[in-house]
Amino acid sequence: MDGTTIQTLLITFAMIGTLLMIGTLLRAYVKPLQKLFLPACVIGGLLALILGPKVLGILPIPDDVMTTASNLPGKLFSIVIATMPMCAQKRKKGELSGNFDAVNMGIIITLVAAVQVAIGFLVNILFQNGNSATYAGFGSEMFMGFCGGHGVGAMVGALFESQGAPYAQDALGVTMTFATIGMIGGILLGIYVLNRAARKGETKYIADPAKLPDEMKTGLYHSREEQPSAGRQTTAGGSIDTLGLHFGFIMMAVGLGYLIYFGIKALQIPFLKDMDVWLYSLLAMYIIWPIVRRLGFDRHFDAAIKSKISGAVTDFIVTAAIMSMPIEGVLAYWLPILVCSVLGFAFTVPLILILNRRYLQEDWLEKSMGPLGMMTGDFITGVLLTRMADPELKSSALPDFSIAYSINTVYCVTMLAVLYPFIVHFGAFHTLLFAIAQIVVLAIIAIVFGRFSKKRRG
């Protein structure tokens, strides 16, 4: 990497940083954006996309900057994924044994995720020979955009690219489109469900879902007294900065992941050689963190600081992915995207509401908001809708949702590793069968565990 390349990289980061600042200000002061709850990274990315050379051509973004931005998501994703096991503590024995609602929610969320994958590949097959024919790998984008949001959705291009798929950039653009549709549609549907339930007297903790704290609308805390701590300082300044310690540790895991990746590539180990490098960065952290915890060194790491690093990198990833989105490719697939979105909402929302009502012990409506938001937007959207349903957090909806999210994360990470090599090597039809098989297994698990938990609580 020469000086010019480094300069281009710095200019790209400077532009993304500026877009994030503009997005933050627009979210804080423009009412319609507050009502849509769009994150600053999405606002900034869309602004650059619309004003940039791909649409209006008003903002003269150099080609080398745009190329760098399009490559950032795939490279930076290893940082985000490597943070996942970091700061994890051992669960106490029997911690989940009596928490049937959380486990039921995790199973239901995972079942809905499999349904979304099946819908995507069914639409692919239906459109293969028409005027709006899809590319060969179309199908996972709605699941990635709806369930993973913009942060995870930004990785789809890199996942296909690692498999040598020629449609990687189109897939990235389509996924980011699904993420935007899902986030806006999910919030609007969630508010509709809550308003309807409030009118029927079915909500326990709210009278008006529209009454939210200002910071949730604007994205900013307006007084110093309201601002929570961003984390715990774990080092003395004379040695290393706390943020530097955390970031350096994460990058060490990423580096070990690359070593494992290059070793497997050199040995040409079947199947494993087709996995992307982020999986090995995740594996590296799973190896390193238990050692750190066993040595007692984990007291020098703070989960809140780790989350801030992951969140900041995700903001840059999302902005870069949206601003460099191949808009022409997205427009070419508008009809499959529309059909997928309609079917996605039509199955996702009723499935969550019906199954939660049937199998959850208490506060089924409040506990439905997290899964509904997550399966159409991301985890933060789920938290937002949960806060709307239970502003003072009087129920166990949010803690149960957090556990359910952790259960679903195991499925999603596995799917990220397995699904894309499977799509490229076996095609849409076999991937649809793969998804249907998962639906059958997960539906059986949901029914059996749901009935078991009902009997246990009498």
Coordinates of C-alpha atoms in Angstrom, one line a residue:
M1 CA 0.0 0.0 0.0
D2 CA 1.6 3.3 -1.1
G3 CA 1.1 6.8 0.2
T4 CA -1.6 7.5 -2.4
T5 CA -3.7 4.5 -1.4
I6 CA -3.4 5.5 2.3
Q7 CA -4.5 9.0 1.4
T8 CA -7.5 7.7 -0.5
L9 CA -8.4 5.6 2.5
L10 CA -8.2 8.6 4.9
I11 CA -10.2 10.8 2.5
T12 CA -12.9 8.0 2.4
F13 CA -13.1 7.8 6.2
A14 CA -13.2 11.6 6.4
M15 CA -16.1 11.7 3.9
I16 CA -18.0 9.0 5.8
G17 CA -17.3 10.8 9.1
T18 CA -18.7 14.0 7.6
L19 CA -21.8 12.1 6.3
L20 CA -22.3 10.7 9.8
M21 CA -22.2 14.2 11.3
I22 CA -24.7 15.5 8.8
G23 CA -27.0 12.4 9.4
T24 CA -26.8 13.0 13.1
L25 CA -27.9 16.7 12.7
L26 CA -30.7 15.8 10.3
R27 CA -32.0 13.1 12.6
A28 CA -31.9 15.5 15.6
Y29 CA -33.8 18.4 13.9
V30 CA -35.9 17.0 11.0
K31 CA -39.2 15.7 12.3
P32 CA -40.1 13.3 9.5
L33 CA -36.7 11.5 10.0
Q34 CA -37.5 11.3 13.7
K35 CA -40.8 9.6 13.0
L36 CA -39.1 7.1 10.7
F37 CA -36.3 6.4 13.4
L38 CA -33.7 6.2 10.6
P39 CA -30.1 6.0 12.1
A40 CA -27.6 8.7 11.2
C41 CA -25.6 6.2 9.1
V42 CA -28.6 5.4 6.9
I43 CA -29.4 9.1 6.5
G44 CA -25.8 10.0 5.6
G45 CA -25.4 7.1 3.2
L46 CA -28.7 7.8 1.4
L47 CA -27.7 11.5 1.1
A48 CA -24.4 10.6 -0.5
L49 CA -26.0 8.1 -2.8
I50 CA -28.7 10.5 -4.0
L51 CA -26.4 13.6 -4.3
G52 CA -23.4 11.6 -5.6
P53 CA -22.4 10.4 -9.1
K54 CA -24.7 7.4 -9.1
V55 CA -28.0 9.5 -9.1
L56 CA -28.0 13.3 -9.3
G57 CA -24.3 14.0 -9.7
I58 CA -24.3 17.1 -7.5
L59 CA -21.7 15.8 -5.0
P60 CA -18.4 15.1 -6.9
I61 CA -17.2 12.0 -5.1
P62 CA -14.0 10.7 -6.8
D63 CA -14.1 7.2 -8.3
D64 CA -11.3 5.9 -6.1
V65 CA -13.1 7.1 -3.0
M66 CA -16.3 5.4 -4.2
T67 CA -14.3 2.2 -4.9
T68 CA -12.7 2.3 -1.5
A69 CA -16.1 2.8 0.2
S70 CA -17.6 -0.2 -1.7
N71 CA -14.7 -2.4 -0.4
L72 CA -14.9 -1.3 3.3
P73 CA -17.9 -3.3 4.5
G74 CA -16.4 -6.7 3.6
K75 CA -13.0 -5.8 5.2
L76 CA -14.4 -4.1 8.4
F77 CA -17.0 -6.8 9.1
S78 CA -14.3 -9.0 10.6
I79 CA -13.9 -6.4 13.4
V80 CA -17.6 -6.4 14.2
I81 CA -18.0 -10.1 14.2
A82 CA -14.8 -10.7 16.2
T83 CA -16.3 -8.6 19.1
M84 CA -19.3 -11.0 19.6
P85 CA -17.7 -13.5 22.1
M86 CA -15.6 -10.8 23.8
C87 CA -16.5 -10.0 27.4
A88 CA -19.0 -12.9 27.5
Q89 CA -19.4 -14.4 31.0
K90 CA -20.3 -18.0 31.8
R91 CA -24.1 -18.4 32.3
K92 CA -25.0 -19.6 35.8
K93 CA -26.2 -23.2 35.9
G94 CA -29.9 -23.4 35.3
E95 CA -30.2 -19.8 34.3
L96 CA -32.3 -20.6 31.3
S97 CA -34.1 -23.7 32.7
G98 CA -37.1 -21.7 34.1
N99 CA -37.1 -18.9 31.5
F100 CA -39.4 -20.6 29.1
D101 CA -40.6 -17.4 27.4
A102 CA -37.1 -16.4 26.4
V103 CA -36.3 -19.8 24.9
N104 CA -39.7 -19.9 23.1
M105 CA -39.0 -16.5 21.7
G106 CA -35.6 -17.6 20.5
I107 CA -37.0 -20.6 18.7
I108 CA -39.9 -18.6 17.2
I109 CA -37.5 -15.9 15.9
T110 CA -35.2 -18.6 14.3
L111 CA -38.3 -20.3 12.7
V112 CA -39.3 -16.9 11.2
A113 CA -35.8 -16.4 9.9
A114 CA -35.9 -19.7 8.1
V115 CA -39.3 -18.8 6.6
Q116 CA -37.8 -15.5 5.3
V117 CA -35.0 -17.5 3.6
A118 CA -37.5 -19.8 2.0
I119 CA -39.6 -16.9 0.7
G120 CA -36.6 -15.3 -0.9
F121 CA -35.6 -18.4 -2.9
L122 CA -39.2 -19.2 -3.8
V123 CA -39.4 -15.7 -5.4
N124 CA -36.1 -16.3 -7.2
I125 CA -37.5 -19.5 -8.7
L126 CA -40.8 -17.9 -9.7
F127 CA -39.0 -15.0 -11.5
Q128 CA -36.2 -16.9 -13.1
N129 CA -37.7 -17.0 -16.6
G130 CA -39.7 -13.8 -16.6
N131 CA -38.9 -10.2 -17.7
S132 CA -37.8 -9.3 -14.2
A133 CA -35.4 -12.3 -13.9
T134 CA -33.3 -12.4 -10.8
Y135 CA -29.6 -13.2 -10.6
A136 CA -28.7 -16.8 -9.7
G137 CA -28.1 -16.2 -6.0
F138 CA -31.1 -14.0 -5.2
G139 CA -33.0 -15.2 -2.1
S140 CA -31.0 -14.5 1.1
E141 CA -31.2 -10.8 0.8
M142 CA -34.5 -10.2 2.5
F143 CA -33.5 -12.4 5.4
M144 CA -30.2 -10.6 5.7
G145 CA -31.8 -7.1 5.3
F146 CA -34.9 -7.8 7.5
C147 CA -33.2 -9.8 10.2
G148 CA -29.7 -8.4 10.2
G149 CA -30.5 -4.8 9.3
H150 CA -28.0 -2.5 7.5
G151 CA -25.1 -3.6 9.6
V152 CA -25.2 -7.3 8.7
G153 CA -26.8 -6.6 5.3
A154 CA -23.7 -4.6 4.3
M155 CA -21.7 -7.9 4.4
V156 CA -23.7 -9.7 1.7
G157 CA -21.6 -8.4 -1.2
A158 CA -18.4 -9.6 0.5
L159 CA -19.9 -13.0 1.3
F160 CA -20.8 -13.6 -2.3
E161 CA -17.5 -12.1 -3.5
S162 CA -15.6 -14.6 -1.4
Q163 CA -17.4 -17.4 -3.3
G164 CA -16.5 -15.8 -6.7
A165 CA -20.1 -14.8 -7.5
P166 CA -20.3 -12.2 -10.3
Y167 CA -23.5 -10.6 -8.8
A168 CA -21.9 -9.7 -5.5
Q169 CA -22.4 -5.9 -5.8
D170 CA -26.0 -6.3 -7.0
A171 CA -26.7 -8.5 -4.0
L172 CA -25.3 -5.9 -1.7
G173 CA -27.5 -3.2 -3.1
V174 CA -30.6 -5.4 -3.0
T175 CA -29.9 -6.3 0.6
M176 CA -29.4 -2.7 1.7
T177 CA -32.7 -1.9 0.0
F178 CA -34.5 -4.7 2.0
A179 CA -32.9 -3.4 5.2
T180 CA -34.3 0.1 4.6
I181 CA -37.8 -1.3 3.6
G182 CA -37.7 -3.6 6.6
M183 CA -36.7 -1.0 9.1
I184 CA -39.3 1.6 8.0
G185 CA -42.1 -1.0 7.4
G186 CA -41.3 -2.8 10.7
I187 CA -41.5 0.3 12.8
L188 CA -44.8 1.4 11.1
L189 CA -46.3 -2.0 11.5
G190 CA -45.1 -2.3 15.1
I191 CA -46.7 1.1 15.9
Y192 CA -49.9 0.0 14.1
V193 CA -50.1 -3.2 16.2
L194 CA -49.5 -1.3 19.4
N195 CA -52.1 1.4 18.6
R196 CA -54.6 -1.3 17.7
A197 CA -53.9 -3.2 20.9
A198 CA -54.1 0.0 23.0
R199 CA -57.5 0.8 21.5
K200 CA -58.7 -2.7 22.4
G201 CA -57.3 -2.4 25.9
E202 CA -54.8 -5.3 25.3
T203 CA -51.7 -3.3 26.4
K204 CA -50.6 -3.4 30.0
Y205 CA -48.0 -0.7 30.3
I206 CA -49.0 2.1 27.9
A207 CA -51.9 4.2 26.8
D208 CA -50.2 5.9 23.8
P209 CA -47.3 4.3 22.0
A210 CA -46.4 7.6 20.4
K211 CA -45.2 9.0 23.7
L212 CA -41.4 8.3 23.6
P213 CA -38.5 10.0 25.3
D214 CA -37.0 12.8 23.2
E215 CA -33.6 11.1 23.0
M216 CA -35.2 8.1 21.2
K217 CA -36.7 10.5 18.6
T218 CA -33.7 12.8 18.1
G219 CA -30.9 10.3 18.8
L220 CA -29.2 12.7 21.2
Y221 CA -29.3 13.3 24.9
H222 CA -30.1 17.0 25.5
S223 CA -28.5 17.5 29.0
R224 CA -25.4 16.2 30.7
E225 CA -27.4 14.8 33.5
E226 CA -29.2 12.4 31.1
Q227 CA -26.1 11.1 29.4
P228 CA -25.1 7.7 30.6
S229 CA -21.5 6.5 30.9
A230 CA -20.0 5.0 27.7
G231 CA -18.0 2.4 29.6
R232 CA -15.6 1.7 32.5
Q233 CA -11.9 2.9 32.3
T234 CA -9.8 -0.2 32.9
T235 CA -6.2 1.1 32.4
A236 CA -4.0 3.8 33.8
G237 CA -3.0 6.4 31.1
G238 CA 0.7 5.8 31.6
S239 CA 0.6 2.5 29.9
I240 CA -2.1 2.2 27.2
D241 CA -5.4 4.0 26.7
T242 CA -8.5 1.9 27.6
L243 CA -9.9 2.3 24.1
G244 CA -6.6 1.3 22.6
L245 CA -6.4 -1.8 24.8
H246 CA -9.9 -2.9 23.7
F247 CA -9.3 -2.1 20.0
G248 CA -5.9 -3.7 20.0
F249 CA -7.3 -6.9 21.5
I250 CA -10.0 -7.1 18.9
M251 CA -7.5 -6.5 16.1
M252 CA -5.3 -9.3 17.5
A253 CA -8.3 -11.7 17.1
V254 CA -8.8 -10.4 13.6
G255 CA -5.2 -11.0 12.8
L256 CA -5.2 -14.5 14.2
G257 CA -8.3 -15.1 12.1
Y258 CA -6.4 -14.1 9.0
L259 CA -3.6 -16.5 9.9
I260 CA -6.0 -19.4 10.3
Y261 CA -7.7 -18.3 7.0
F262 CA -4.4 -18.3 5.0
G263 CA -3.3 -21.6 6.6
I264 CA -6.6 -23.3 5.5
K265 CA -6.3 -21.8 2.0
A266 CA -2.7 -23.1 1.7
L267 CA -3.7 -26.6 2.8
Q268 CA -6.8 -26.5 0.6
I269 CA -9.0 -28.1 3.2
P270 CA -12.4 -29.0 1.6
F271 CA -15.4 -26.8 2.6
L272 CA -13.3 -24.8 5.1
K273 CA -11.4 -23.2 2.3
D274 CA -14.7 -21.7 1.0
M275 CA -15.4 -19.9 4.3
D276 CA -14.8 -16.2 4.5
V277 CA -12.2 -14.7 6.8
W278 CA -14.6 -13.2 9.3
L279 CA -15.6 -16.7 10.4
Y280 CA -12.0 -17.4 11.5
S281 CA -11.8 -14.0 13.2
L282 CA -14.9 -15.1 15.2
L283 CA -13.3 -18.5 15.9
A284 CA -10.1 -16.8 17.0
M285 CA -12.0 -14.7 19.6
Y286 CA -13.8 -17.8 20.8
I287 CA -10.3 -19.4 21.4
I288 CA -8.7 -16.3 23.0
W289 CA -11.4 -15.0 25.3
P290 CA -11.8 -18.1 27.5
I291 CA -8.0 -18.0 28.0
V292 CA -8.2 -14.4 29.0
R293 CA -11.1 -15.1 31.4
R294 CA -9.3 -18.2 32.9
L295 CA -6.2 -16.0 33.6
G296 CA -8.4 -13.4 35.3
F297 CA -7.4 -10.7 32.8
D298 CA -11.0 -10.2 31.8
R299 CA -11.4 -7.6 34.5
H300 CA -9.4 -5.2 32.3
F301 CA -12.1 -5.4 29.5
D302 CA -15.5 -3.7 29.6
A303 CA -18.5 -4.9 27.6
A304 CA -19.8 -1.4 27.1
I305 CA -16.6 -0.2 25.5
K306 CA -16.5 -3.2 23.3
S307 CA -20.0 -2.5 22.2
K308 CA -19.1 1.1 21.4
I309 CA -16.2 0.0 19.2
S310 CA -18.4 -2.5 17.4
G311 CA -21.2 0.1 17.0
A312 CA -18.8 2.8 15.6
V313 CA -17.4 0.4 13.1
T314 CA -20.9 -0.6 12.1
D315 CA -21.9 3.0 11.5
F316 CA -19.0 3.4 9.1
I317 CA -19.8 0.1 7.4
V318 CA -23.4 1.0 6.8
T319 CA -22.7 4.5 5.5
A320 CA -20.0 3.2 3.1
A321 CA -22.3 0.4 1.8
I322 CA -25.2 2.7 1.1
M323 CA -23.3 5.5 -0.5
S324 CA -21.6 3.0 -2.9
M325 CA -24.8 1.0 -3.6
P326 CA -25.2 0.0 -7.3
I327 CA -28.5 1.7 -7.8
E328 CA -28.9 0.5 -11.4
G329 CA -28.8 -3.1 -10.2
V330 CA -31.4 -2.4 -7.5
L331 CA -33.8 -0.8 -9.9
A332 CA -33.5 -3.8 -12.3
Y333 CA -34.9 -6.1 -9.6
W334 CA -37.6 -3.8 -8.3
L335 CA -40.4 -6.3 -8.9
P336 CA -38.8 -9.3 -7.1
I337 CA -37.9 -6.9 -4.2
L338 CA -41.5 -5.7 -4.0
V339 CA -43.0 -9.2 -4.1
C340 CA -40.4 -10.5 -1.5
S341 CA -41.1 -7.5 0.8
V342 CA -44.9 -8.0 0.7
L343 CA -44.6 -11.7 1.4
G344 CA -42.0 -11.1 4.0
F345 CA -44.2 -8.7 6.0
A346 CA -47.3 -10.9 5.4
F347 CA -45.7 -14.0 7.0
T348 CA -43.3 -12.4 9.5
V349 CA -45.7 -10.3 11.5
P350 CA -48.6 -12.8 11.8
L351 CA -46.3 -15.7 12.6
I352 CA -44.6 -13.8 15.5
L353 CA -47.9 -12.6 16.9
I354 CA -49.8 -15.9 16.6
L355 CA -46.9 -18.1 18.0
N356 CA -46.0 -15.7 20.8
R357 CA -49.7 -15.5 21.8
R358 CA -50.0 -19.2 21.9
Y359 CA -46.7 -20.2 23.6
L360 CA -45.6 -17.3 25.9
Q361 CA -46.6 -17.3 29.5
E362 CA -47.1 -13.6 30.2
D363 CA -47.0 -10.2 28.4
W364 CA -47.1 -11.9 25.0
L365 CA -47.9 -8.6 23.2
E366 CA -45.0 -6.7 24.8
K367 CA -42.7 -9.6 24.2
S368 CA -43.8 -9.7 20.5
M369 CA -42.5 -6.2 19.8
G370 CA -38.8 -7.1 20.1
P371 CA -39.0 -10.1 17.6
L372 CA -41.2 -8.1 15.3
G373 CA -38.7 -5.2 15.2
M374 CA -35.7 -7.4 14.9
M375 CA -37.1 -9.6 12.1
T376 CA -38.0 -6.6 10.0
G377 CA -35.1 -4.2 11.0
D378 CA -32.5 -5.2 13.5
F379 CA -31.9 -5.7 17.2
I380 CA -32.1 -1.9 17.9
T381 CA -35.5 -1.7 16.1
G382 CA -36.7 -4.5 18.4
V383 CA -35.5 -2.6 21.4
L384 CA -37.2 0.5 20.2
L385 CA -40.6 -1.2 19.7
T386 CA -40.2 -2.9 23.1
R387 CA -39.6 0.5 24.7
M388 CA -42.8 1.7 23.0
A389 CA -44.8 -1.2 24.5
D390 CA -43.1 -1.0 27.9
P391 CA -41.6 2.5 28.4
E392 CA -40.7 2.0 32.1
L393 CA -39.5 -1.6 31.5
K394 CA -41.8 -3.0 34.1
S395 CA -42.1 -6.4 32.3
S396 CA -39.4 -8.9 31.5
A397 CA -39.9 -8.2 27.7
L398 CA -36.5 -6.6 27.2
P399 CA -34.4 -9.1 29.1
D400 CA -36.2 -12.1 27.5
F401 CA -35.8 -10.5 24.1
S402 CA -32.0 -10.1 24.7
I403 CA -31.8 -13.9 25.6
A404 CA -33.9 -14.8 22.5
Y405 CA -31.6 -12.6 20.4
S406 CA -28.6 -14.5 21.7
I407 CA -30.2 -17.8 20.8
N408 CA -31.0 -16.6 17.3
T409 CA -27.5 -15.3 16.8
V410 CA -26.1 -18.9 16.9
Y411 CA -28.4 -19.7 14.0
C412 CA -27.6 -16.5 12.0
V413 CA -23.8 -16.9 12.4
T414 CA -24.1 -20.5 11.2
M415 CA -26.2 -19.4 8.3
L416 CA -23.7 -16.7 7.3
A417 CA -20.9 -19.4 7.3
V418 CA -22.9 -22.1 5.5
L419 CA -25.5 -20.4 3.3
Y420 CA -23.4 -18.6 0.8
P421 CA -21.1 -21.4 -0.3
F422 CA -24.3 -23.5 -0.5
I423 CA -26.1 -21.0 -2.7
V424 CA -23.2 -20.6 -5.1
H425 CA -22.5 -24.3 -5.4
F426 CA -26.0 -25.8 -5.3
G427 CA -28.3 -23.0 -6.7
A428 CA -31.7 -21.6 -5.7
F429 CA -33.8 -24.7 -5.8
H430 CA -31.6 -26.8 -3.5
T431 CA -31.3 -23.8 -1.2
L432 CA -35.1 -23.6 -1.0
L433 CA -35.3 -27.2 -0.1
F434 CA -32.6 -26.6 2.6
A435 CA -34.7 -23.7 4.0
I436 CA -37.9 -25.8 4.0
A437 CA -36.1 -28.6 5.9
Q438 CA -35.0 -26.1 8.5
I439 CA -38.6 -24.8 8.8
V440 CA -40.0 -28.3 9.4
V441 CA -37.4 -29.0 12.1
L442 CA -37.8 -25.7 13.8
A443 CA -41.6 -25.9 13.7
I444 CA -41.5 -29.3 15.4
I445 CA -39.1 -27.9 18.0
A446 CA -41.3 -24.8 18.5
I447 CA -44.5 -26.9 19.0
V448 CA -42.8 -29.5 21.3
F449 CA -41.0 -27.0 23.5
G450 CA -44.1 -24.7 23.5
R451 CA -46.3 -27.5 24.8
F452 CA -43.6 -28.7 27.2
S453 CA -43.3 -25.2 28.7
K454 CA -47.1 -24.9 29.0
K455 CA -47.2 -28.2 31.0
R456 CA -44.3 -27.2 33.2
R457 CA -46.0 -24.0 34.3
G458 CA -49.3 -25.7 34.8

